[in-house]
C-alpha positions as a printed NumPy array, in Angstrom:
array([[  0.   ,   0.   ,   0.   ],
       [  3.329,   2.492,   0.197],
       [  5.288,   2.207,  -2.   ],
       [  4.88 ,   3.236,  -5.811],
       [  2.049,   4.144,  -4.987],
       [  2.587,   7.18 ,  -2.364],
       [  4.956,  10.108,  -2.529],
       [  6.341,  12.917,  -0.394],
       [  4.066,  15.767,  -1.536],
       [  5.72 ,  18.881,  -2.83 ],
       [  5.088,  21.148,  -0.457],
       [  5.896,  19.029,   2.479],
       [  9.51 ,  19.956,   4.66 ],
       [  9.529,  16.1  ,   6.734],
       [  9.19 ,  12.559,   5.018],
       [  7.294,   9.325,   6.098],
       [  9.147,   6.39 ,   6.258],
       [  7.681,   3.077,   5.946],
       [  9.047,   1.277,   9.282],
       [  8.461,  -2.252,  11.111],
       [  9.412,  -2.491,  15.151],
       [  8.993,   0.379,  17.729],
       [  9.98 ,   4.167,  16.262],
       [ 13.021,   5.918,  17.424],
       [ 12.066,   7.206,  20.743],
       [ 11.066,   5.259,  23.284],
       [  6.992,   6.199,  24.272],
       [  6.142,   7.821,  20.78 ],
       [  5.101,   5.936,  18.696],
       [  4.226,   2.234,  17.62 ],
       [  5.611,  -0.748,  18.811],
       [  4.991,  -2.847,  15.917],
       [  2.54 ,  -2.326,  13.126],
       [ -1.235,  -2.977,  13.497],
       [ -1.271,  -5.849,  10.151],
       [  1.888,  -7.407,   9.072],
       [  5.359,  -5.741,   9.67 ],
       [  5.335,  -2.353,   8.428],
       [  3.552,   0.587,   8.259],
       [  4.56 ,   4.476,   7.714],
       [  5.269,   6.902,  10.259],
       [  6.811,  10.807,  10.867],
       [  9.991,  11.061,  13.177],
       [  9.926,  14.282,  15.091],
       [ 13.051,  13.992,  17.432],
       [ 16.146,  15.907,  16.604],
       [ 14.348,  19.135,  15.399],
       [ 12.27 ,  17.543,  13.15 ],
       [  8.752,  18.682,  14.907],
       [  8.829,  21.768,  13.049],
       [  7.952,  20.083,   9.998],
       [  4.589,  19.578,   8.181],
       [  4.897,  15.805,   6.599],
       [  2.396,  15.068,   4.049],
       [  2.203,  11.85 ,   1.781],
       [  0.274,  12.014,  -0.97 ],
       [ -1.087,   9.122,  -3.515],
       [  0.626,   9.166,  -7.055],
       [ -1.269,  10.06 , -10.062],
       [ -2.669,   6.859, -11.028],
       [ -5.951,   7.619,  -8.927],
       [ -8.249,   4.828,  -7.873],
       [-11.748,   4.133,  -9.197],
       [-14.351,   3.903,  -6.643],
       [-17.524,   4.159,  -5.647],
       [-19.419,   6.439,  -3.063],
       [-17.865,   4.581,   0.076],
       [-14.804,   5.696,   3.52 ],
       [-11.519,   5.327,   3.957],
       [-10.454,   2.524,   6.584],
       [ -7.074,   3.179,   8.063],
       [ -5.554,   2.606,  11.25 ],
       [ -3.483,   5.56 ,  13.084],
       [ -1.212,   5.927,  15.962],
       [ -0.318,   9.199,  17.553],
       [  1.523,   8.648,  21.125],
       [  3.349,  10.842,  22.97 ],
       [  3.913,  14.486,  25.552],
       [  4.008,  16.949,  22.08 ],
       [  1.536,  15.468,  19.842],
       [  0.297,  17.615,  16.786],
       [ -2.224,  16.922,  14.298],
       [ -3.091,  13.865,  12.203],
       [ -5.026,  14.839,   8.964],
       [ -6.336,  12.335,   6.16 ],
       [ -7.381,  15.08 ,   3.182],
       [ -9.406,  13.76 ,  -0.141],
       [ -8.453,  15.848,  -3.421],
       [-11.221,  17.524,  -5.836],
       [-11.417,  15.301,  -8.688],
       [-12.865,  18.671, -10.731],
       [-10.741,  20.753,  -9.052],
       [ -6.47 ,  19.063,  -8.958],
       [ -4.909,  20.425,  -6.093],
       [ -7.709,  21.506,  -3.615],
       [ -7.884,  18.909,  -0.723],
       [-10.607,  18.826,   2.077],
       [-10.093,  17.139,   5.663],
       [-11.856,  14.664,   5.887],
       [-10.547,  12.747,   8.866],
       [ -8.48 ,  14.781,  12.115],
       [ -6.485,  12.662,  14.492],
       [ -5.718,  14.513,  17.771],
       [ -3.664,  13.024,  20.223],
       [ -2.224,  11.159,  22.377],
       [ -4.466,   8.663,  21.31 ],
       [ -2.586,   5.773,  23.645],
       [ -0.248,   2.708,  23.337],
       [ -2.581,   1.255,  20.711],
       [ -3.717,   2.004,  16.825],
       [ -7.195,   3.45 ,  16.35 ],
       [ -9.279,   2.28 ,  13.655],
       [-10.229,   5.346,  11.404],
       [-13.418,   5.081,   8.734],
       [-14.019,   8.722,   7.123],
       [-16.544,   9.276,   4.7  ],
       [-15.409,  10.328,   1.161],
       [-16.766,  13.452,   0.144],
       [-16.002,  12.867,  -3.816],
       [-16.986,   8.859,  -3.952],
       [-17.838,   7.93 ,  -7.345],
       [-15.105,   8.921,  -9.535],
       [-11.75 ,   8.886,  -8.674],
       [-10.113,   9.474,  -5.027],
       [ -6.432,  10.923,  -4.331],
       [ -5.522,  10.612,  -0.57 ],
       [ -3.168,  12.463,   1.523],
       [ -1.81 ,  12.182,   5.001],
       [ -0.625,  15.146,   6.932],
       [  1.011,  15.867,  10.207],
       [  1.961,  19.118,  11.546],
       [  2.058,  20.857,  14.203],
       [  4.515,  18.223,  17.044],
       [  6.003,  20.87 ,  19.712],
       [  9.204,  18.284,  20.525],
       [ 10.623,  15.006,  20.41 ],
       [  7.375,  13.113,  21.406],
       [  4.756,  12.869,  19.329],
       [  5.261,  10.454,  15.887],
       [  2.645,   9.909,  13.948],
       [  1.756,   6.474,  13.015],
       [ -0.606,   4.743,   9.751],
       [ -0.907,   1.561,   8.51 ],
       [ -3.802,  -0.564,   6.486],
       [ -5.104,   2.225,   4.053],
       [ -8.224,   1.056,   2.336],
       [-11.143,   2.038,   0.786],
       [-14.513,   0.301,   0.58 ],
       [-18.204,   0.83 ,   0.489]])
């Protein structure tokens, strides 16, 4: 579900890196991922929290019908910021609306995550975004991006 087929956006100044095990920092993050080994994550420590990190879908867009999003997330930590999943426009490239907000901490374990898509029925483009970590503590964590009806 990462690789070809998510990027680094443009505008983002951090990267998410796909990642199996605990993060870097001891109470920040995941331990493991929530299916399988891996899943992708933002490191904050060493000055990094002043960084919005988005990951974006690649062009190739997916057909779908009128349905959510299922996706687990992880946000643990003292300086949490803000978890966003955003849906692009299909009429309009390059506008994305919020469709899902992850404050945190949300705890030692994932939460499962089902926002509504706003443009079902054509084609979806997905991003992730975090922003907004005040320190070392506070990765954010996603793994098993779907969508269904």
């Amino acid at each position: 579900v990462y690789g070809a087929n998510w990027q680094s956006s443009a505008t983002a100044t951090g990267q998410f890196s796909v990642h199996s095990g605990g993060t870097g920092s001891g109470g920040t993050g995941a331990t493991a991922a929530l299916a399988g080994t891996q899943y992708i994550y933002t490191e904050v420590s060493g000055g990094a929290s002043a960084n919005i990190f988005e990951l974006e879908m690649v062009a190739g867009v997916l057909p779908v019908a009128p349905g959510s999003v299922f996706y687990g997330a992880h946000l643990n930590g003292t300086s949490t910021g803000i978890g966003e999943l955003l849906e692009e426009d299909p009429a309009n490239p390059g506008t994305w609306t919020v469709i899902d907000t992850v404050t945190g901490p949300t705890g030692a374990n994932w939460t499962q995550r089902s926002p509504a898509l706003i443009h079902g029925g054509g084609s979806v483009r997905l991003m992730f975004r975090y922003s907004g970590a005040t320190g070392w503590s506070g990765d954010f964590c996603v793994d098993r991006v779907a969508i269904g009806l």
